Amino acid sequence: MPAPANSNAAYVRLAPEPILPPPLLSRGAIAWARANLFSSPLSGAITLALVALALSMLPPLIAWATTRAIWSAPDGALCRAHQDGACWAFVAQKLAYLSYGSYPVAERWRVDVVEAVGGALILWMLWPRAPRRGLGAALFFLIFPILAFVLLHGAEGLRLPQVDTLLWGGVFVSLLTALVGIVFSLPLGVLLALGRRSSLPIVRASSVVFIEFVRGVPFITVLYMANNMLPLFLPPGWVPDRFAPPLVGTALFSAAYMAEEVRGGLQSIDKGQYEGAMALGLGYWRLTGLVVLPQALTRVIPGVVNNFIGLFKDTTLVAIVGMTDFLAAMDNAFQDTVWSGPTILATGYVFAGLFYFVFCYAMSRYSAAMERRLAAGRGR
Amino acid sequence: MADDQNAIEFVDVHKWYGSFHVLRAVNLSVARGERIVVCGPSGSGKSTLIRCVNRLEQHQRGVIRVDGLELTADIRRIDEVRREVGMVFQQFNLFPHLTILENCTLAPIWVRKTPKRQAEELAMKLLTRVKIPEQAHKYPGQLSGGQQQRVAIARALCMNPKIMLFDEPTSALDPEMVKEVLDAMTALAQDGMTMIVVTHEMGFARQVADRVVFMDEGEIVEINAPAEFFGAPQHERTKLFLSQILR
């Protein structure tokens, strides 16, 4: 017998309550717009104002870059005649120089090969569903550096004429600097972070001194120091290549920042993880490499990629110590009087901006995808 | 040598946290195959005591011998002891970035150098023994607390330890999951494993323990067989403690 509704008697459920879908009001495009764009009169007004602003600014910009732009021309005359549009003809004309700098034309295929192989290996290594990614990584870290050095620098024995780094320039110098910086700064940063948390006083002190010193000095200063101090650390008679100091400087500078990022991750690991691993008999390096670092690095992906992105853009500063990176090549191209004109600078810098944006945005998206993937994989 | 008989020996062990004297003159011998339950109020030093066995905590005076090996600052010796001593923690301490199976095979593969295939077979056998073989390819975060703690037991057993330590293994569990973990521990005891268990589960102590050790304020107050310990406690502090937890 069911109890009367208002009775104080004991209650026993006789039939299960049905499971219902959520009400329709909370779903769909109109509901979304109402909640997010027009939730109040003020928010509606802001939405409309911003839409109006976008409508007034975007079409002229797009027209400047497309319909009114000059796409091909033998020299700057046409661009000077059409000052209301971008001068892509300039970029097209200078594209080879922007890509290779003064690398000899007959040898530029070597740069292409290095870029193609490097790009393919990076894709192989980073694409989550690629087969045998470990092999890709091994090739990338062990074989590719040798291949890149032999091809870019040259080897007389293989009938590859030597190309002085004085002639290197453009996109591949930027990419190479960023790559070397990224590949060396993360492991170095991890070692410095572990060093800073070490119980060995000398290891800890040296890590702290390095991190604090490098972080406390502007990047340009680090580059100048690398340029002038690197020879001091080499055996007498050795003269480092002019490209070496900026590479070393970039890697060391970024490593200091990376170290602090990684240290934050290490600190977030629960003490129980260390104890669980120690109780199983794992020594320091296995505990660190198998249990602590995989978790710590996963947690600091956003910060590490943030550093990578910063590093990528900081490669523009190697121009200060005499390397012709992509932006420096662009600046050199501006000096060409044949192409001088009022729209050249704007076009060139927009193009340069797009170049950096494409790479940085790709890194950002990849890291976001990795975060989602790792979070989903571990059921969190 | 007496060592042959005893799995673990504490001889006049002292430990301080700063100036706080957390273990005071502890003397205890645990025979091979013996099951010891350690109980006492919180802060009495019982966790510290068993954490000294695998040197998660260092003692500062006295001698601790585990399986005949004296624990000193020698790291190799410590790792040797840790390979033979399994430990189960209150907070499970599973590795969240590894699957259940990988949790269980990590140490056998990297510390014992067991071939992967063989380590996985053993892990599956032990996961079956704690009744969760079907969870092998999930991650710890996808399991309930009771399941995670049973994985932790299996993970420790995968190293084929001679001694198992349990540090309040059921204290972080929801009540309905306590039994499944205690059942796994009882089964382990019936197989003859040497065990030291810090727990408030007095039912478990009564049923499984050979001896119950009662600690208070860093010292061992009473050691007795469970029947005597619960039926006729000798020391006033033991009586007080039992009167507080047995309602």
mmCIF file with all atom_site columns, C-alpha atoms in Angstrom, chain A residues 90-265:
data_model
loop_
_atom_site.group_PDB
_atom_site.id
_atom_site.type_symbol
_atom_site.label_atom_id
_atom_site.label_alt_id
_atom_site.label_comp_id
_atom_site.label_asym_id
_atom_site.label_entity_id
_atom_site.label_seq_id
_atom_site.pdbx_PDB_ins_code
_atom_site.Cartn_x
_atom_site.Cartn_y
_atom_site.Cartn_z
_atom_site.occupancy
_atom_site.B_iso_or_equiv
_atom_site.pdbx_formal_charge
_atom_site.auth_seq_id
_atom_site.auth_comp_id
_atom_site.auth_asym_id
_atom_site.auth_atom_id
_atom_site.pdbx_PDB_model_num
ATOM 1   C CA . PHE A 1 90  ? 57.932 42.197 -54.408 1.00 0.00 ? 90  PHE A CA 1
ATOM 2   C CA . VAL A 1 91  ? 57.612 39.158 -52.149 1.00 0.00 ? 91  VAL A CA 1
ATOM 3   C CA . ALA A 1 92  ? 57.347 36.851 -55.167 1.00 0.00 ? 92  ALA A CA 1
ATOM 4   C CA . GLN A 1 93  ? 60.435 38.413 -56.710 1.00 0.00 ? 93  GLN A CA 1
ATOM 5   C CA . LYS A 1 94  ? 62.443 38.115 -53.488 1.00 0.00 ? 94  LYS A CA 1
ATOM 6   C CA . LEU A 1 95  ? 61.096 34.730 -52.387 1.00 0.00 ? 95  LEU A CA 1
ATOM 7   C CA . ALA A 1 96  ? 64.253 32.835 -53.330 1.00 0.00 ? 96  ALA A CA 1
ATOM 8   C CA . TYR A 1 97  ? 66.443 35.273 -51.454 1.00 0.00 ? 97  TYR A CA 1
ATOM 9   C CA . LEU A 1 98  ? 64.083 35.214 -48.464 1.00 0.00 ? 98  LEU A CA 1
ATOM 10  C CA . SER A 1 99  ? 64.262 31.408 -48.429 1.00 0.00 ? 99  SER A CA 1
ATOM 11  C CA . TYR A 1 100 ? 67.977 30.814 -48.960 1.00 0.00 ? 100 TYR A CA 1
ATOM 12  C CA . GLY A 1 101 ? 69.796 34.110 -48.386 1.00 0.00 ? 101 GLY A CA 1
ATOM 13  C CA . SER A 1 102 ? 72.958 34.188 -50.452 1.00 0.00 ? 102 SER A CA 1
ATOM 14  C CA . TYR A 1 103 ? 73.294 30.415 -50.542 1.00 0.00 ? 103 TYR A CA 1
ATOM 15  C CA . PRO A 1 104 ? 74.695 29.634 -54.033 1.00 0.00 ? 104 PRO A CA 1
ATOM 16  C CA . VAL A 1 105 ? 71.848 29.075 -56.487 1.00 0.00 ? 105 VAL A CA 1
ATOM 17  C CA . ALA A 1 106 ? 73.300 25.829 -57.815 1.00 0.00 ? 106 ALA A CA 1
ATOM 18  C CA . GLU A 1 107 ? 73.463 24.369 -54.308 1.00 0.00 ? 107 GLU A CA 1
ATOM 19  C CA . ARG A 1 108 ? 70.044 25.420 -53.052 1.00 0.00 ? 108 ARG A CA 1
ATOM 20  C CA . TRP A 1 109 ? 68.631 21.938 -53.654 1.00 0.00 ? 109 TRP A CA 1
ATOM 21  C CA . ARG A 1 110 ? 70.643 20.896 -50.600 1.00 0.00 ? 110 ARG A CA 1
ATOM 22  C CA . VAL A 1 111 ? 68.630 23.265 -48.418 1.00 0.00 ? 111 VAL A CA 1
ATOM 23  C CA . ASP A 1 112 ? 65.416 21.923 -49.975 1.00 0.00 ? 112 ASP A CA 1
ATOM 24  C CA . VAL A 1 113 ? 66.424 18.344 -49.198 1.00 0.00 ? 113 VAL A CA 1
ATOM 25  C CA . VAL A 1 114 ? 67.252 19.183 -45.575 1.00 0.00 ? 114 VAL A CA 1
ATOM 26  C CA . GLU A 1 115 ? 63.951 21.022 -45.141 1.00 0.00 ? 115 GLU A CA 1
ATOM 27  C CA . ALA A 1 116 ? 61.934 18.250 -46.758 1.00 0.00 ? 116 ALA A CA 1
ATOM 28  C CA . VAL A 1 117 ? 63.603 15.464 -44.781 1.00 0.00 ? 117 VAL A CA 1
ATOM 29  C CA . GLY A 1 118 ? 63.447 17.441 -41.543 1.00 0.00 ? 118 GLY A CA 1
ATOM 30  C CA . GLY A 1 119 ? 59.800 18.332 -42.080 1.00 0.00 ? 119 GLY A CA 1
ATOM 31  C CA . ALA A 1 120 ? 58.884 14.736 -42.915 1.00 0.00 ? 120 ALA A CA 1
ATOM 32  C CA . LEU A 1 121 ? 60.702 13.369 -39.863 1.00 0.00 ? 121 LEU A CA 1
ATOM 33  C CA . ILE A 1 122 ? 59.072 15.934 -37.567 1.00 0.00 ? 122 ILE A CA 1
ATOM 34  C CA . LEU A 1 123 ? 55.654 14.988 -38.906 1.00 0.00 ? 123 LEU A CA 1
ATOM 35  C CA . TRP A 1 124 ? 56.419 11.297 -38.491 1.00 0.00 ? 124 TRP A CA 1
ATOM 36  C CA . MET A 1 125 ? 57.616 11.794 -34.942 1.00 0.00 ? 125 MET A CA 1
ATOM 37  C CA . LEU A 1 126 ? 54.819 14.103 -33.805 1.00 0.00 ? 126 LEU A CA 1
ATOM 38  C CA . TRP A 1 127 ? 51.825 12.572 -35.572 1.00 0.00 ? 127 TRP A CA 1
ATOM 39  C CA . PRO A 1 128 ? 50.157 10.495 -32.837 1.00 0.00 ? 128 PRO A CA 1
ATOM 40  C CA . ARG A 1 129 ? 48.877 7.727  -35.117 1.00 0.00 ? 129 ARG A CA 1
ATOM 41  C CA . ALA A 1 130 ? 52.025 7.343  -37.205 1.00 0.00 ? 130 ALA A CA 1
ATOM 42  C CA . PRO A 1 131 ? 53.555 3.850  -37.134 1.00 0.00 ? 131 PRO A CA 1
ATOM 43  C CA . ARG A 1 132 ? 56.932 3.353  -35.434 1.00 0.00 ? 132 ARG A CA 1
ATOM 44  C CA . ARG A 1 133 ? 57.255 6.886  -34.120 1.00 0.00 ? 133 ARG A CA 1
ATOM 45  C CA . GLY A 1 134 ? 60.274 5.810  -32.085 1.00 0.00 ? 134 GLY A CA 1
ATOM 46  C CA . LEU A 1 135 ? 62.137 5.071  -35.317 1.00 0.00 ? 135 LEU A CA 1
ATOM 47  C CA . GLY A 1 136 ? 61.127 8.478  -36.650 1.00 0.00 ? 136 GLY A CA 1
ATOM 48  C CA . ALA A 1 137 ? 62.444 10.112 -33.504 1.00 0.00 ? 137 ALA A CA 1
ATOM 49  C CA . ALA A 1 138 ? 65.700 8.135  -33.670 1.00 0.00 ? 138 ALA A CA 1
ATOM 50  C CA . LEU A 1 139 ? 66.237 9.160  -37.287 1.00 0.00 ? 139 LEU A CA 1
ATOM 51  C CA . PHE A 1 140 ? 65.420 12.761 -36.448 1.00 0.00 ? 140 PHE A CA 1
ATOM 52  C CA . PHE A 1 141 ? 67.736 13.049 -33.466 1.00 0.00 ? 141 PHE A CA 1
ATOM 53  C CA . LEU A 1 142 ? 70.619 10.856 -34.631 1.00 0.00 ? 142 LEU A CA 1
ATOM 54  C CA . ILE A 1 143 ? 70.770 10.769 -38.430 1.00 0.00 ? 143 ILE A CA 1
ATOM 55  C CA . PHE A 1 144 ? 69.146 14.050 -39.434 1.00 0.00 ? 144 PHE A CA 1
ATOM 56  C CA . PRO A 1 145 ? 71.701 16.341 -37.695 1.00 0.00 ? 145 PRO A CA 1
ATOM 57  C CA . ILE A 1 146 ? 74.532 14.603 -39.568 1.00 0.00 ? 146 ILE A CA 1
ATOM 58  C CA . LEU A 1 147 ? 72.644 14.766 -42.853 1.00 0.00 ? 147 LEU A CA 1
ATOM 59  C CA . ALA A 1 148 ? 71.788 18.423 -42.311 1.00 0.00 ? 148 ALA A CA 1
ATOM 60  C CA . PHE A 1 149 ? 75.346 19.332 -41.422 1.00 0.00 ? 149 PHE A CA 1
ATOM 61  C CA . VAL A 1 150 ? 76.863 17.490 -44.379 1.00 0.00 ? 150 VAL A CA 1
ATOM 62  C CA . LEU A 1 151 ? 74.360 18.906 -46.855 1.00 0.00 ? 151 LEU A CA 1
ATOM 63  C CA . LEU A 1 152 ? 74.208 22.491 -45.597 1.00 0.00 ? 152 LEU A CA 1
ATOM 64  C CA . HIS A 1 153 ? 77.859 22.920 -44.750 1.00 0.00 ? 153 HIS A CA 1
ATOM 65  C CA . GLY A 1 154 ? 79.219 20.717 -47.506 1.00 0.00 ? 154 GLY A CA 1
ATOM 66  C CA . ALA A 1 155 ? 81.663 17.844 -47.696 1.00 0.00 ? 155 ALA A CA 1
ATOM 67  C CA . GLU A 1 156 ? 84.415 17.905 -50.283 1.00 0.00 ? 156 GLU A CA 1
ATOM 68  C CA . GLY A 1 157 ? 84.677 14.110 -50.254 1.00 0.00 ? 157 GLY A CA 1
ATOM 69  C CA . LEU A 1 158 ? 81.058 13.797 -51.381 1.00 0.00 ? 158 LEU A CA 1
ATOM 70  C CA . ARG A 1 159 ? 81.527 16.483 -54.052 1.00 0.00 ? 159 ARG A CA 1
ATOM 71  C CA . LEU A 1 160 ? 79.404 18.891 -52.080 1.00 0.00 ? 160 LEU A CA 1
ATOM 72  C CA . PRO A 1 161 ? 81.255 22.200 -52.196 1.00 0.00 ? 161 PRO A CA 1
ATOM 73  C CA . GLN A 1 162 ? 81.562 23.916 -48.837 1.00 0.00 ? 162 GLN A CA 1
ATOM 74  C CA . VAL A 1 163 ? 79.171 26.829 -48.325 1.00 0.00 ? 163 VAL A CA 1
ATOM 75  C CA . ASP A 1 164 ? 80.333 29.362 -45.774 1.00 0.00 ? 164 ASP A CA 1
ATOM 76  C CA . THR A 1 165 ? 77.708 30.304 -43.180 1.00 0.00 ? 165 THR A CA 1
ATOM 77  C CA . LEU A 1 166 ? 78.347 33.887 -44.267 1.00 0.00 ? 166 LEU A CA 1
ATOM 78  C CA . LEU A 1 167 ? 76.189 33.041 -47.280 1.00 0.00 ? 167 LEU A CA 1
ATOM 79  C CA . TRP A 1 168 ? 73.441 31.316 -45.314 1.00 0.00 ? 168 TRP A CA 1
ATOM 80  C CA . GLY A 1 169 ? 70.299 33.281 -44.807 1.00 0.00 ? 169 GLY A CA 1
ATOM 81  C CA . GLY A 1 170 ? 66.552 33.536 -44.899 1.00 0.00 ? 170 GLY A CA 1
ATOM 82  C CA . VAL A 1 171 ? 63.904 31.062 -43.832 1.00 0.00 ? 171 VAL A CA 1
ATOM 83  C CA . PHE A 1 172 ? 66.186 28.089 -43.368 1.00 0.00 ? 172 PHE A CA 1
ATOM 84  C CA . VAL A 1 173 ? 68.457 29.974 -40.993 1.00 0.00 ? 173 VAL A CA 1
ATOM 85  C CA . SER A 1 174 ? 65.428 30.953 -38.901 1.00 0.00 ? 174 SER A CA 1
ATOM 86  C CA . LEU A 1 175 ? 64.066 27.407 -38.900 1.00 0.00 ? 175 LEU A CA 1
ATOM 87  C CA . LEU A 1 176 ? 67.456 25.905 -38.118 1.00 0.00 ? 176 LEU A CA 1
ATOM 88  C CA . THR A 1 177 ? 68.049 28.304 -35.227 1.00 0.00 ? 177 THR A CA 1
ATOM 89  C CA . ALA A 1 178 ? 64.619 27.577 -33.798 1.00 0.00 ? 178 ALA A CA 1
ATOM 90  C CA . LEU A 1 179 ? 65.056 23.831 -34.234 1.00 0.00 ? 179 LEU A CA 1
ATOM 91  C CA . VAL A 1 180 ? 68.468 23.711 -32.574 1.00 0.00 ? 180 VAL A CA 1
ATOM 92  C CA . GLY A 1 181 ? 67.172 25.934 -29.787 1.00 0.00 ? 181 GLY A CA 1
ATOM 93  C CA . ILE A 1 182 ? 64.097 23.771 -29.204 1.00 0.00 ? 182 ILE A CA 1
ATOM 94  C CA . VAL A 1 183 ? 65.904 20.438 -29.425 1.00 0.00 ? 183 VAL A CA 1
ATOM 95  C CA . PHE A 1 184 ? 68.642 21.440 -26.992 1.00 0.00 ? 184 PHE A CA 1
ATOM 96  C CA . SER A 1 185 ? 66.794 23.739 -24.626 1.00 0.00 ? 185 SER A CA 1
ATOM 97  C CA . LEU A 1 186 ? 64.220 21.202 -23.411 1.00 0.00 ? 186 LEU A CA 1
ATOM 98  C CA . PRO A 1 187 ? 66.649 18.462 -22.296 1.00 0.00 ? 187 PRO A CA 1
ATOM 99  C CA . LEU A 1 188 ? 69.021 21.082 -20.921 1.00 0.00 ? 188 LEU A CA 1
ATOM 100 C CA . GLY A 1 189 ? 66.158 22.736 -19.113 1.00 0.00 ? 189 GLY A CA 1
ATOM 101 C CA . VAL A 1 190 ? 65.062 19.396 -17.648 1.00 0.00 ? 190 VAL A CA 1
ATOM 102 C CA . LEU A 1 191 ? 68.591 18.742 -16.378 1.00 0.00 ? 191 LEU A CA 1
ATOM 103 C CA . LEU A 1 192 ? 68.797 22.230 -14.880 1.00 0.00 ? 192 LEU A CA 1
ATOM 104 C CA . ALA A 1 193 ? 65.404 21.806 -13.212 1.00 0.00 ? 193 ALA A CA 1
ATOM 105 C CA . LEU A 1 194 ? 66.461 18.461 -11.734 1.00 0.00 ? 194 LEU A CA 1
ATOM 106 C CA . GLY A 1 195 ? 69.747 20.044 -10.703 1.00 0.00 ? 195 GLY A CA 1
ATOM 107 C CA . ARG A 1 196 ? 67.960 22.850 -8.930  1.00 0.00 ? 196 ARG A CA 1
ATOM 108 C CA . ARG A 1 197 ? 65.983 20.292 -6.904  1.00 0.00 ? 197 ARG A CA 1
ATOM 109 C CA . SER A 1 198 ? 68.993 18.071 -6.288  1.00 0.00 ? 198 SER A CA 1
ATOM 110 C CA . SER A 1 199 ? 70.131 17.266 -2.770  1.00 0.00 ? 199 SER A CA 1
ATOM 111 C CA . LEU A 1 200 ? 73.755 17.640 -3.872  1.00 0.00 ? 200 LEU A CA 1
ATOM 112 C CA . PRO A 1 201 ? 74.749 21.203 -2.897  1.00 0.00 ? 201 PRO A CA 1
ATOM 113 C CA . ILE A 1 202 ? 77.210 21.822 -5.734  1.00 0.00 ? 202 ILE A CA 1
ATOM 114 C CA . VAL A 1 203 ? 74.849 20.579 -8.424  1.00 0.00 ? 203 VAL A CA 1
ATOM 115 C CA . ARG A 1 204 ? 72.054 22.657 -6.936  1.00 0.00 ? 204 ARG A CA 1
ATOM 116 C CA . ALA A 1 205 ? 74.186 25.781 -6.598  1.00 0.00 ? 205 ALA A CA 1
ATOM 117 C CA . SER A 1 206 ? 75.492 25.607 -10.170 1.00 0.00 ? 206 SER A CA 1
ATOM 118 C CA . SER A 1 207 ? 71.980 25.128 -11.527 1.00 0.00 ? 207 SER A CA 1
ATOM 119 C CA . VAL A 1 208 ? 70.652 28.065 -9.542  1.00 0.00 ? 208 VAL A CA 1
ATOM 120 C CA . VAL A 1 209 ? 73.534 30.308 -10.594 1.00 0.00 ? 209 VAL A CA 1
ATOM 121 C CA . PHE A 1 210 ? 73.139 29.404 -14.268 1.00 0.00 ? 210 PHE A CA 1
ATOM 122 C CA . ILE A 1 211 ? 69.364 29.812 -14.299 1.00 0.00 ? 211 ILE A CA 1
ATOM 123 C CA . GLU A 1 212 ? 69.315 33.060 -12.372 1.00 0.00 ? 212 GLU A CA 1
ATOM 124 C CA . PHE A 1 213 ? 72.212 34.552 -14.307 1.00 0.00 ? 213 PHE A CA 1
ATOM 125 C CA . VAL A 1 214 ? 70.889 33.707 -17.772 1.00 0.00 ? 214 VAL A CA 1
ATOM 126 C CA . ARG A 1 215 ? 67.359 34.728 -16.861 1.00 0.00 ? 215 ARG A CA 1
ATOM 127 C CA . GLY A 1 216 ? 68.606 37.975 -15.406 1.00 0.00 ? 216 GLY A CA 1
ATOM 128 C CA . VAL A 1 217 ? 70.307 39.090 -18.599 1.00 0.00 ? 217 VAL A CA 1
ATOM 129 C CA . PRO A 1 218 ? 68.655 40.258 -21.844 1.00 0.00 ? 218 PRO A CA 1
ATOM 130 C CA . PHE A 1 219 ? 68.747 37.781 -24.720 1.00 0.00 ? 219 PHE A CA 1
ATOM 131 C CA . ILE A 1 220 ? 70.771 40.212 -26.825 1.00 0.00 ? 220 ILE A CA 1
ATOM 132 C CA . THR A 1 221 ? 73.402 40.334 -24.089 1.00 0.00 ? 221 THR A CA 1
ATOM 133 C CA . VAL A 1 222 ? 73.515 36.539 -24.043 1.00 0.00 ? 222 VAL A CA 1
ATOM 134 C CA . LEU A 1 223 ? 74.042 36.564 -27.813 1.00 0.00 ? 223 LEU A CA 1
ATOM 135 C CA . TYR A 1 224 ? 76.862 39.099 -27.567 1.00 0.00 ? 224 TYR A CA 1
ATOM 136 C CA . MET A 1 225 ? 78.438 37.134 -24.750 1.00 0.00 ? 225 MET A CA 1
ATOM 137 C CA . ALA A 1 226 ? 78.170 33.880 -26.666 1.00 0.00 ? 226 ALA A CA 1
ATOM 138 C CA . ASN A 1 227 ? 79.753 35.584 -29.642 1.00 0.00 ? 227 ASN A CA 1
ATOM 139 C CA . ASN A 1 228 ? 82.696 36.903 -27.678 1.00 0.00 ? 228 ASN A CA 1
ATOM 140 C CA . MET A 1 229 ? 83.105 34.298 -24.964 1.00 0.00 ? 229 MET A CA 1
ATOM 141 C CA . LEU A 1 230 ? 82.627 31.023 -26.818 1.00 0.00 ? 230 LEU A CA 1
ATOM 142 C CA . PRO A 1 231 ? 86.232 31.097 -28.132 1.00 0.00 ? 231 PRO A CA 1
ATOM 143 C CA . LEU A 1 232 ? 87.426 31.242 -24.526 1.00 0.00 ? 232 LEU A CA 1
ATOM 144 C CA . PHE A 1 233 ? 85.960 27.800 -23.877 1.00 0.00 ? 233 PHE A CA 1
ATOM 145 C CA . LEU A 1 234 ? 87.474 26.227 -26.977 1.00 0.00 ? 234 LEU A CA 1
ATOM 146 C CA . PRO A 1 235 ? 91.001 24.856 -27.301 1.00 0.00 ? 235 PRO A CA 1
ATOM 147 C CA . PRO A 1 236 ? 93.484 27.483 -28.503 1.00 0.00 ? 236 PRO A CA 1
ATOM 148 C CA . GLY A 1 237 ? 93.524 27.809 -32.256 1.00 0.00 ? 237 GLY A CA 1
ATOM 149 C CA . TRP A 1 238 ? 89.894 26.806 -32.656 1.00 0.00 ? 238 TRP A CA 1
ATOM 150 C CA . VAL A 1 239 ? 87.725 29.497 -34.113 1.00 0.00 ? 239 VAL A CA 1
ATOM 151 C CA . PRO A 1 240 ? 83.998 28.773 -33.847 1.00 0.00 ? 240 PRO A CA 1
ATOM 152 C CA . ASP A 1 241 ? 81.895 29.233 -36.933 1.00 0.00 ? 241 ASP A CA 1
ATOM 153 C CA . ARG A 1 242 ? 79.972 32.499 -36.843 1.00 0.00 ? 242 ARG A CA 1
ATOM 154 C CA . PHE A 1 243 ? 76.698 30.549 -36.709 1.00 0.00 ? 243 PHE A CA 1
ATOM 155 C CA . ALA A 1 244 ? 77.734 28.568 -33.610 1.00 0.00 ? 244 ALA A CA 1
ATOM 156 C CA . PRO A 1 245 ? 77.548 31.335 -30.966 1.00 0.00 ? 245 PRO A CA 1
ATOM 157 C CA . PRO A 1 246 ? 73.962 32.369 -31.755 1.00 0.00 ? 246 PRO A CA 1
ATOM 158 C CA . LEU A 1 247 ? 72.880 28.716 -31.733 1.00 0.00 ? 247 LEU A CA 1
ATOM 159 C CA . VAL A 1 248 ? 74.558 28.086 -28.384 1.00 0.00 ? 248 VAL A CA 1
ATOM 160 C CA . GLY A 1 249 ? 73.253 31.380 -27.015 1.00 0.00 ? 249 GLY A CA 1
ATOM 161 C CA . THR A 1 250 ? 69.681 30.627 -28.085 1.00 0.00 ? 250 THR A CA 1
ATOM 162 C CA . ALA A 1 251 ? 69.750 27.135 -26.600 1.00 0.00 ? 251 ALA A CA 1
ATOM 163 C CA . LEU A 1 252 ? 71.245 28.273 -23.283 1.00 0.00 ? 252 LEU A CA 1
ATOM 164 C CA . PHE A 1 253 ? 68.949 31.266 -22.932 1.00 0.00 ? 253 PHE A CA 1
ATOM 165 C CA . SER A 1 254 ? 65.858 29.217 -23.613 1.00 0.00 ? 254 SER A CA 1
ATOM 166 C CA . ALA A 1 255 ? 67.081 26.403 -21.358 1.00 0.00 ? 255 ALA A CA 1
ATOM 167 C CA . ALA A 1 256 ? 67.065 28.711 -18.344 1.00 0.00 ? 256 ALA A CA 1
ATOM 168 C CA . TYR A 1 257 ? 63.409 29.564 -18.905 1.00 0.00 ? 257 TYR A CA 1
ATOM 169 C CA . MET A 1 258 ? 62.579 25.959 -19.686 1.00 0.00 ? 258 MET A CA 1
ATOM 170 C CA . ALA A 1 259 ? 64.203 24.890 -16.417 1.00 0.00 ? 259 ALA A CA 1
ATOM 171 C CA . GLU A 1 260 ? 61.858 27.033 -14.353 1.00 0.00 ? 260 GLU A CA 1
ATOM 172 C CA . GLU A 1 261 ? 58.864 25.823 -16.329 1.00 0.00 ? 261 GLU A CA 1
ATOM 173 C CA . VAL A 1 262 ? 59.840 22.194 -15.775 1.00 0.00 ? 262 VAL A CA 1
ATOM 174 C CA . ARG A 1 263 ? 60.625 22.831 -12.112 1.00 0.00 ? 263 ARG A CA 1
ATOM 175 C CA . GLY A 1 264 ? 57.068 24.038 -11.668 1.00 0.00 ? 264 GLY A CA 1
ATOM 176 C CA . GLY A 1 265 ? 55.894 20.729 -13.106 1.00 0.00 ? 265 GLY A CA 1
#
